[in-house]
Structure formats: C-alpha cells, structure tokens
PDB file of C-alpha atoms (C1' of nucleotides) in Angstrom:
ATOM      1  CA  UNK A   1      -0.140  -0.049  -0.075  1.00 37.00           C
ATOM      2  CA  UNK A   2       1.493   3.507  -0.824  1.00 32.00           C
ATOM      3  CA  UNK A   3       1.508   6.157   1.256  1.00 31.00           C
ATOM      4  CA  UNK A   4       1.348   9.584   0.123  1.00 32.00           C
ATOM      5  CA  UNK A   5       2.305  12.980   1.460  1.00 33.00           C
ATOM      6  CA  UNK A   6       1.289  16.625   1.428  1.00 33.00           C
ATOM      7  CA  UNK A   7       0.553  17.833  -1.532  1.00 34.00           C
ATOM      8  CA  UNK A   8       3.761  19.652  -2.979  1.00 34.00           C
ATOM      9  CA  UNK A   9       5.188  20.292  -6.035  1.00 39.00           C
ATOM     10  CA  UNK A  10       8.376  19.014  -7.740  1.00 37.00           C
ATOM     11  CA  UNK A  11      11.160  20.616  -6.292  1.00 36.00           C
ATOM     12  CA  UNK A  12      13.147  22.963  -8.868  1.00 35.00           C
ATOM     13  CA  UNK A  13      16.196  21.586  -8.358  1.00 32.00           C
ATOM     14  CA  UNK A  14      18.193  24.857 -10.094  1.00 29.00           C
ATOM     15  CA  UNK A  15      17.951  28.302  -9.340  1.00 25.00           C
ATOM     16  CA  UNK A  16      17.659  28.527 -13.242  1.00 25.00           C
ATOM     17  CA  UNK A  17      14.939  26.434 -13.582  1.00 27.00           C
ATOM     18  CA  UNK A  18      12.226  28.572 -15.436  1.00 28.00           C
ATOM     19  CA  UNK A  19       9.828  26.033 -15.604  1.00 35.00           C
ATOM     20  CA  UNK A  20       8.051  27.139 -12.630  1.00 32.00           C
ATOM     21  CA  UNK A  21       9.155  30.866 -11.750  1.00 28.00           C
ATOM     22  CA  UNK A  22       6.060  33.376 -11.177  1.00 27.00           C
ATOM     23  CA  UNK A  23       6.827  34.785 -14.923  1.00 28.00           C
ATOM     24  CA  UNK A  24       6.479  31.651 -16.845  1.00 31.00           C
ATOM     25  CA  UNK A  25       4.027  29.678 -14.855  1.00 33.00           C
ATOM     26  CA  UNK A  26       0.885  30.571 -15.171  1.00 35.00           C
ATOM     27  CA  UNK A  27      -1.538  27.725 -14.420  1.00 36.00           C
ATOM     28  CA  UNK A  28      -5.416  28.690 -15.719  1.00 35.00           C
ATOM     29  CA  UNK A  29      -7.989  26.035 -14.759  1.00 35.00           C
ATOM     30  CA  UNK A  30      -9.011  23.402 -17.144  1.00 34.00           C
ATOM     31  CA  UNK A  31     -11.782  22.244 -15.529  1.00 33.00           C
ATOM     32  CA  UNK A  32     -13.717  24.490 -13.670  1.00 29.00           C
ATOM     33  CA  UNK A  33     -15.756  21.715 -11.587  1.00 30.00           C
ATOM     34  CA  UNK A  34     -13.382  21.605  -8.655  1.00 33.00           C
ATOM     35  CA  UNK A  35     -11.675  24.527  -8.873  1.00 32.00           C
ATOM     36  CA  UNK A  36     -10.418  26.334  -5.966  1.00 33.00           C
ATOM     37  CA  UNK A  37      -8.170  29.413  -5.741  1.00 33.00           C
ATOM     38  CA  UNK A  38      -5.947  29.522  -3.503  1.00 35.00           C
ATOM     39  CA  UNK A  39      -2.566  31.608  -3.325  1.00 34.00           C
ATOM     40  CA  UNK A  40      -0.250  29.055  -3.303  1.00 35.00           C
ATOM     41  CA  UNK A  41      -0.034  27.820  -6.778  1.00 38.00           C
ATOM     42  CA  UNK A  42      -0.420  24.334  -5.901  1.00 42.00           C
ATOM     43  CA  UNK A  43      -3.264  22.104  -7.644  1.00 42.00           C
ATOM     44  CA  UNK A  44      -5.915  20.425  -5.366  1.00 42.00           C
ATOM     45  CA  UNK A  45      -6.090  16.726  -6.303  1.00 43.00           C
ATOM     46  CA  UNK A  46      -9.379  17.711  -8.220  1.00 42.00           C
ATOM     47  CA  UNK A  47      -7.911  20.548 -10.185  1.00 45.00           C
ATOM     48  CA  UNK A  48      -6.371  20.544 -13.857  1.00 49.00           C
ATOM     49  CA  UNK A  49      -4.608  23.698 -15.216  1.00 50.00           C
ATOM     50  CA  UNK A  50      -2.700  24.743 -18.331  1.00 51.00           C
ATOM     51  CA  UNK A  51       0.577  26.744 -18.329  1.00 50.00           C
ATOM     52  CA  UNK A  52       2.680  27.952 -20.837  1.00 47.00           C
ATOM     53  CA  UNK A  53       6.578  27.765 -20.372  1.00 48.00           C
ATOM     54  CA  UNK A  54       8.033  30.758 -22.106  1.00 42.00           C
ATOM     55  CA  UNK A  55      11.637  31.101 -23.193  1.00 41.00           C
ATOM     56  CA  UNK A  56      13.735  34.031 -22.378  1.00 41.00           C
ATOM     57  CA  UNK A  57      12.106  36.490 -24.757  1.00 41.00           C
ATOM     58  CA  UNK A  58       8.779  35.834 -23.687  1.00 42.00           C
ATOM     59  CA  UNK A  59       7.731  33.670 -26.454  1.00 43.00           C
ATOM     60  CA  UNK A  60       5.323  30.346 -25.867  1.00 44.00           C
ATOM     61  CA  UNK A  61       7.556  27.698 -25.912  1.00 48.00           C
ATOM     62  CA  UNK A  62       5.239  24.688 -24.691  1.00 51.00           C
ATOM     63  CA  UNK A  63       2.081  24.159 -22.887  1.00 51.00           C
ATOM     64  CA  UNK A  64       1.541  22.318 -19.077  1.00 53.00           C
ATOM     65  CA  UNK A  65      -0.932  20.073 -18.717  1.00 51.00           C
ATOM     66  CA  UNK A  66      -1.302  19.820 -14.681  1.00 51.00           C
ATOM     67  CA  UNK A  67      -3.273  17.459 -13.186  1.00 47.00           C
ATOM     68  CA  UNK A  68      -5.651  15.248 -14.471  1.00 41.00           C
ATOM     69  CA  UNK A  69      -9.490  14.467 -13.975  1.00 37.00           C
ATOM     70  CA  UNK A  70     -11.020  11.962 -12.592  1.00 34.00           C
ATOM     71  CA  UNK A  71      -8.253  10.450 -11.228  1.00 36.00           C
ATOM     72  CA  UNK A  72      -8.974  10.809  -7.605  1.00 39.00           C
ATOM     73  CA  UNK A  73     -11.386   8.827  -5.476  1.00 37.00           C
ATOM     74  CA  UNK A  74     -13.800  10.727  -3.539  1.00 40.00           C
ATOM     75  CA  UNK A  75     -13.364  11.655  -0.123  1.00 39.00           C
ATOM     76  CA  UNK A  76     -15.919   9.531   1.251  1.00 40.00           C
ATOM     77  CA  UNK A  77     -13.745   7.463   3.684  1.00 39.00           C
ATOM     78  CA  UNK A  78     -14.340   8.386   7.143  1.00 41.00           C
ATOM     79  CA  UNK A  79     -11.399   9.781   8.440  1.00 38.00           C
ATOM     80  CA  UNK A  80      -8.532   9.389   6.566  1.00 43.00           C
ATOM     81  CA  UNK A  81      -9.368  11.187   3.190  1.00 46.00           C
ATOM     82  CA  UNK A  82      -6.539   9.806   0.866  1.00 52.00           C
ATOM     83  CA  UNK A  83      -4.059  12.757   0.105  1.00 55.00           C
ATOM     84  CA  UNK A  84      -1.794  12.210  -3.049  1.00 58.00           C
ATOM     85  CA  UNK A  85       0.394  14.353  -4.335  1.00 64.00           C
ATOM     86  CA  UNK A  86      -0.487  16.610  -7.421  1.00 67.00           C
ATOM     87  CA  UNK A  87       0.907  15.339 -10.285  1.00 69.00           C
ATOM     88  CA  UNK A  88       2.536  17.790 -12.912  1.00 71.00           C
ATOM     89  CA  UNK A  89       2.706  16.850 -16.421  1.00 70.00           C
ATOM     90  CA  UNK A  90       4.305  18.589 -19.663  1.00 72.00           C
ATOM     91  CA  UNK A  91       3.696  17.728 -23.107  1.00 68.00           C
ATOM     92  CA  UNK A  92       6.316  18.354 -25.704  1.00 70.00           C
ATOM     93  CA  UNK A  93       7.473  17.332 -29.453  1.00 70.00           C
ATOM     94  CA  UNK A  94      10.037  15.308 -29.546  1.00 64.00           C
ATOM     95  CA  UNK A  95      11.738  12.382 -31.276  1.00 62.00           C
ATOM     96  CA  UNK A  96      12.506  10.545 -28.219  1.00 64.00           C
ATOM     97  CA  UNK A  97      10.383   9.417 -25.676  1.00 60.00           C
ATOM     98  CA  UNK A  98      13.146   9.643 -22.487  1.00 63.00           C
ATOM     99  CA  UNK A  99      14.055  12.948 -21.296  1.00 64.00           C
ATOM    100  CA  UNK A 100      17.430  13.024 -19.411  1.00 65.00           C
ATOM    101  CA  UNK A 101      16.181  15.122 -16.626  1.00 70.00           C
ATOM    102  CA  UNK A 102      19.009  14.329 -14.259  1.00 76.00           C
ATOM    103  CA  UNK A 103      17.427  11.489 -12.411  1.00 81.00           C
ATOM    104  CA  UNK A 104      17.983   8.026 -12.324  1.00 86.00           C
ATOM    105  CA  UNK A 105      14.646   6.141 -13.008  1.00 90.00           C
ATOM    106  CA  UNK A 106      14.020   2.631 -12.887  1.00 93.00           C
ATOM    107  CA  UNK A 107      10.786   0.948 -15.121  1.00 95.00           C
ATOM    108  CA  UNK A 108       8.494  -0.795 -13.228  1.00 94.00           C
ATOM    109  CA  UNK A 109       5.695  -0.849 -15.603  1.00 94.00           C
ATOM    110  CA  UNK A 110       3.876  -0.584 -18.844  1.00 94.00           C
ATOM    111  CA  UNK A 111       0.420  -0.306 -20.042  1.00 93.00           C
ATOM    112  CA  UNK A 112      -1.608  -0.141 -23.064  1.00 91.00           C
ATOM    113  CA  UNK A 113      -3.553   3.327 -23.536  1.00 88.00           C
ATOM    114  CA  UNK A 114      -7.280   3.283 -24.445  1.00 87.00           C
ATOM    115  CA  UNK A 115      -7.352   4.786 -27.624  1.00 85.00           C
ATOM    116  CA  UNK A 116      -3.566   5.091 -28.120  1.00 84.00           C
ATOM    117  CA  UNK A 117      -1.433   2.934 -30.018  1.00 84.00           C
ATOM    118  CA  UNK A 118       1.127   3.979 -28.032  1.00 89.00           C
ATOM    119  CA  UNK A 119       1.905   2.600 -24.788  1.00 90.00           C
ATOM    120  CA  UNK A 120       2.482   4.354 -21.431  1.00 92.00           C
ATOM    121  CA  UNK A 121       5.476   3.582 -19.504  1.00 93.00           C
ATOM    122  CA  UNK A 122       5.937   3.804 -15.558  1.00 94.00           C
ATOM    123  CA  UNK A 123       9.075   5.116 -13.841  1.00 94.00           C
ATOM    124  CA  UNK A 124       9.952   5.150 -10.348  1.00 92.00           C
ATOM    125  CA  UNK A 125      13.009   7.408  -8.910  1.00 90.00           C
ATOM    126  CA  UNK A 126      15.813   4.711  -7.948  1.00 86.00           C
ATOM    127  CA  UNK A 127      17.376   6.859  -4.931  1.00 83.00           C
ATOM    128  CA  UNK A 128      16.731   5.163  -1.953  1.00 79.00           C
ATOM    129  CA  UNK A 129      13.626   6.635   0.141  1.00 78.00           C
ATOM    130  CA  UNK A 130      12.702   9.075  -2.868  1.00 81.00           C
ATOM    131  CA  UNK A 131       9.426   7.551  -4.518  1.00 80.00           C
ATOM    132  CA  UNK A 132       8.713   9.957  -6.887  1.00 86.00           C
ATOM    133  CA  UNK A 133       7.238   8.662 -10.041  1.00 89.00           C
ATOM    134  CA  UNK A 134       6.794   9.698 -13.260  1.00 89.00           C
ATOM    135  CA  UNK A 135       5.154   7.896 -16.398  1.00 88.00           C
ATOM    136  CA  UNK A 136       5.533   8.827 -19.720  1.00 89.00           C
ATOM    137  CA  UNK A 137       3.125   8.519 -23.201  1.00 86.00           C
ATOM    138  CA  UNK A 138       3.263   9.250 -26.905  1.00 85.00           C
ATOM    139  CA  UNK A 139       0.043  10.425 -27.995  1.00 81.00           C
ATOM    140  CA  UNK A 140      -1.485   8.757 -31.078  1.00 72.00           C
ATOM    141  CA  UNK A 141      -3.005  11.722 -32.508  1.00 70.00           C
ATOM    142  CA  UNK A 142       0.248  13.289 -32.835  1.00 76.00           C
ATOM    143  CA  UNK A 143       3.181  11.047 -32.568  1.00 76.00           C
ATOM    144  CA  UNK A 144       5.442  13.452 -32.456  1.00 80.00           C
ATOM    145  CA  UNK A 145       4.292  14.876 -28.962  1.00 80.00           C
ATOM    146  CA  UNK A 146       5.439  13.093 -25.639  1.00 82.00           C
ATOM    147  CA  UNK A 147       3.692  13.747 -22.422  1.00 82.00           C
ATOM    148  CA  UNK A 148       5.729  13.347 -19.240  1.00 85.00           C
ATOM    149  CA  UNK A 149       3.999  13.383 -15.830  1.00 83.00           C
ATOM    150  CA  UNK A 150       5.543  13.445 -12.516  1.00 84.00           C
ATOM    151  CA  UNK A 151       4.403  12.983  -9.250  1.00 81.00           C
ATOM    152  CA  UNK A 152       5.919  13.836  -5.638  1.00 78.00           C
ATOM    153  CA  UNK A 153       9.055  15.708  -4.715  1.00 75.00           C
ATOM    154  CA  UNK A 154      12.471  14.482  -4.830  1.00 72.00           C
ATOM    155  CA  UNK A 155      14.225  14.083  -1.735  1.00 69.00           C
ATOM    156  CA  UNK A 156      17.669  14.518  -2.596  1.00 71.00           C
ATOM    157  CA  UNK A 157      19.466  16.355  -5.439  1.00 66.00           C
ATOM    158  CA  UNK A 158      20.008  15.589  -8.730  1.00 64.00           C
ATOM    159  CA  UNK A 159      22.792  12.433  -9.116  1.00 54.00           C
ATOM    160  CA  UNK A 160      24.311  13.410 -12.126  1.00 53.00           C
ATOM    161  CA  UNK A 161      26.323  16.423 -12.071  1.00 48.00           C
ATOM    162  CA  UNK A 162      25.312  19.792 -13.963  1.00 48.00           C
ATOM    163  CA  UNK A 163      22.044  18.315 -15.219  1.00 46.00           C
ATOM    164  CA  UNK A 164      18.980  19.909 -14.103  1.00 52.00           C
ATOM    165  CA  UNK A 165      15.770  21.058 -15.530  1.00 52.00           C
ATOM    166  CA  UNK A 166      17.153  23.754 -17.727  1.00 52.00           C
ATOM    167  CA  UNK A 167      18.960  21.094 -19.315  1.00 54.00           C
ATOM    168  CA  UNK A 168      16.472  19.423 -20.500  1.00 53.00           C
ATOM    169  CA  UNK A 169      14.236  22.585 -21.845  1.00 52.00           C
ATOM    170  CA  UNK A 170      17.069  23.271 -23.789  1.00 52.00           C
ATOM    171  CA  UNK A 171      17.038  19.876 -25.623  1.00 50.00           C
ATOM    172  CA  UNK A 172      13.421  20.373 -26.068  1.00 49.00           C
ATOM    173  CA  UNK A 173      13.530  23.847 -27.436  1.00 44.00           C
ATOM    174  CA  UNK A 174      16.292  22.106 -29.800  1.00 43.00           C
ATOM    175  CA  UNK A 175      13.333  19.869 -31.285  1.00 41.00           C
ATOM    176  CA  UNK A 176      10.726  22.064 -31.028  1.00 38.00           C
ATOM    177  CA  UNK A 177      12.112  24.168 -33.668  1.00 31.00           C
ATOM    178  CA  UNK A 178      11.030  21.412 -36.248  1.00 30.00           C
TER     179      UNK A 178
ATOM    180  C1'  DC B   1      26.886 -10.890 -10.228  1.00 90.92           C
ATOM    181  C1'  DG B   2      24.119  -6.481  -9.260  1.00 90.92           C
ATOM    182  C1'  DT B   3      21.075  -3.362 -11.850  1.00 90.92           C
ATOM    183  C1'  DT B   4      17.696  -2.894 -15.012  1.00 90.92           C
ATOM    184  C1'  DT B   5      13.717  -4.334 -18.200  1.00 90.92           C
ATOM    185  C1'  DT B   6      10.164  -7.022 -19.685  1.00 90.92           C
ATOM    186  C1'  DT B   7       5.607  -8.707 -19.191  1.00 90.92           C
ATOM    187  C1'  DG B   8       1.640 -11.002 -17.170  1.00 90.92           C
ATOM    188  C1'  DA B   9      -0.871 -10.959 -13.431  1.00 90.92           C
ATOM    189  C1'  DC B  10      -3.031  -8.708  -9.832  1.00 90.92           C
ATOM    190  C1'  DC B  11      -5.274  -4.755  -7.266  1.00 90.92           C
ATOM    191  C1'  DT B  12      -8.479  -0.707  -7.254  1.00 90.92           C
ATOM    192  C1'  DG B  13     -11.746   2.498  -8.369  1.00 90.92           C
ATOM    193  C1'  DC B  14     -16.159   3.506 -11.201  1.00 90.92           C
ATOM    194  C1'  DG B  15     -19.710   2.779 -14.057  1.00 90.92           C
ATOM    195  C1'  DC B  16     -23.518  -0.255 -15.627  1.00 90.92           C
TER     196       DC B  16
ATOM    197  C1'  DG C   1     -21.809  -8.167  -8.891  1.00 90.92           C
ATOM    198  C1'  DC C   2     -19.398  -7.615 -13.529  1.00 90.92           C
ATOM    199  C1'  DG C   3     -16.053  -5.623 -16.659  1.00 90.92           C
ATOM    200  C1'  DC C   4     -12.721  -2.211 -18.222  1.00 90.92           C
ATOM    201  C1'  DA C   5      -9.186   0.643 -17.617  1.00 90.92           C
ATOM    202  C1'  DG C   6      -5.351   2.804 -15.076  1.00 90.92           C
ATOM    203  C1'  DG C   7      -1.699   1.295 -11.786  1.00 90.92           C
ATOM    204  C1'  DT C   8       1.782  -1.738  -9.606  1.00 90.92           C
ATOM    205  C1'  DC C   9       4.025  -5.979  -8.311  1.00 90.92           C
ATOM    206  C1'  DA C  10       7.103  -9.433  -8.742  1.00 90.92           C
ATOM    207  C1'  DA C  11      10.001 -13.265 -11.284  1.00 90.92           C
ATOM    208  C1'  DA C  12      12.420 -14.050 -14.896  1.00 90.92           C
ATOM    209  C1'  DA C  13      14.969 -12.627 -18.524  1.00 90.92           C
ATOM    210  C1'  DA C  14      18.598  -9.144 -20.610  1.00 90.92           C
ATOM    211  C1'  DC C  15      21.969  -5.952 -19.640  1.00 90.92           C
ATOM    212  C1'  DG C  16      26.758  -4.107 -18.671  1.00 90.92           C
TER     213       DG C  16
END
DNA sequence: CGTTTTTGACCTGCGC
DNA sequence: GCGCAGGTCAAAAACG
C-alpha cells in the first residue's frame, strides 16, 4: 500500500529553472468543476490547469497540462481522506521518449492506453527513500508529442553533475524548432 | 553478479 | 456483481 505525503510541487533543482517561476508559470483552470483558488500556486487533487512555458524572450514554447481529471477517488472515507501528491505533466514535441532530467529512473510498468496505439511507461526514482514517479506517454493523435507526468518531489539532489531541468528545456527547444 | 527491463498477473476504483 | 481501465507487483530475462 502506497503512502502519500502532503501535496507539494516537484522541487526545482536549480535556481535557473524557469519552468515553475512566477513569470513563466501561469496556471489556469482547465476544468472549473472543482477548482479552488488558493494563492499557494498548488492544485488540489481534483484540479487541472494549463500553463505556458515561455522562453527568455517571453515567447510561448510549450503548453503544460497540470493534473488530470477523474484520477482521484471521492473523499468519502471517514477520517483518512487519501491525499495524493499532485501531478505535473508537460507535453512536448520530441523524437525521443526518455528525456534526460538528471535523475535515475527504474521502469516498473508499462500499460497499453485506450484509444492510443502507444503504451504508457511507468518509472520510479531509484534514489533510496525517494519515491517520485513519472510516466511517459506518446500521443497517437500526434506521434511527435510526448507527455511526461511527474508525481511527487525528490528528496535529494540530482545525481548527475550539471544536469538540471534547464538542460532538458534546452533539449526540448532543439526538438521543438523542427 | 548487481541492476534494470520485460511482461503477465494482480489490485483498485468506477460505471453500468 | 461484473467488466473495463489504469496503476503496480514481481519473477524471469536481459544487460553491462
């Protein structure tokens, strides 16, 4: 049985990270069904949002989908409502499925997705005690798009030297320029 | 030989 | 309750 902590965003690993900075990360509700407006910038489990990633010149480069609908169970259980960590997904145009974000991941599952000819892969961070998960999925709608969803926060620093999110963003921009 | 991947089974929530 | 879909487990295989 999995235990989940308080909802906290994926920890930016570098001060250069632009993905979640105030200037470039502007969540807006996708579904207004359960949207609550808290100033923390965090989403509730029932919430979804879209955000844009801007480059250094303020030009939108990517659109981020945050959270997903219908993936929580109703909090009908008496006392312990299960709190899951929010998921942060970003979709991008890429030739490769596996984006090197500097962490080491162990694949623990792969599932076929309905209405999608590509399967979804499940990964867990291999650092001891760090149970951050991510899943990677390619859309059959547009084979050029890869969706990577992160769940949880790393309890450690990136293992690889000089690797951080900025590096992936740079990689992504190379691909998205096609 | 330790680590990672593969892959079918298993579990759980949800709608009918 | 049953079936479906998503998510996870774990044993065996593959890998370096």
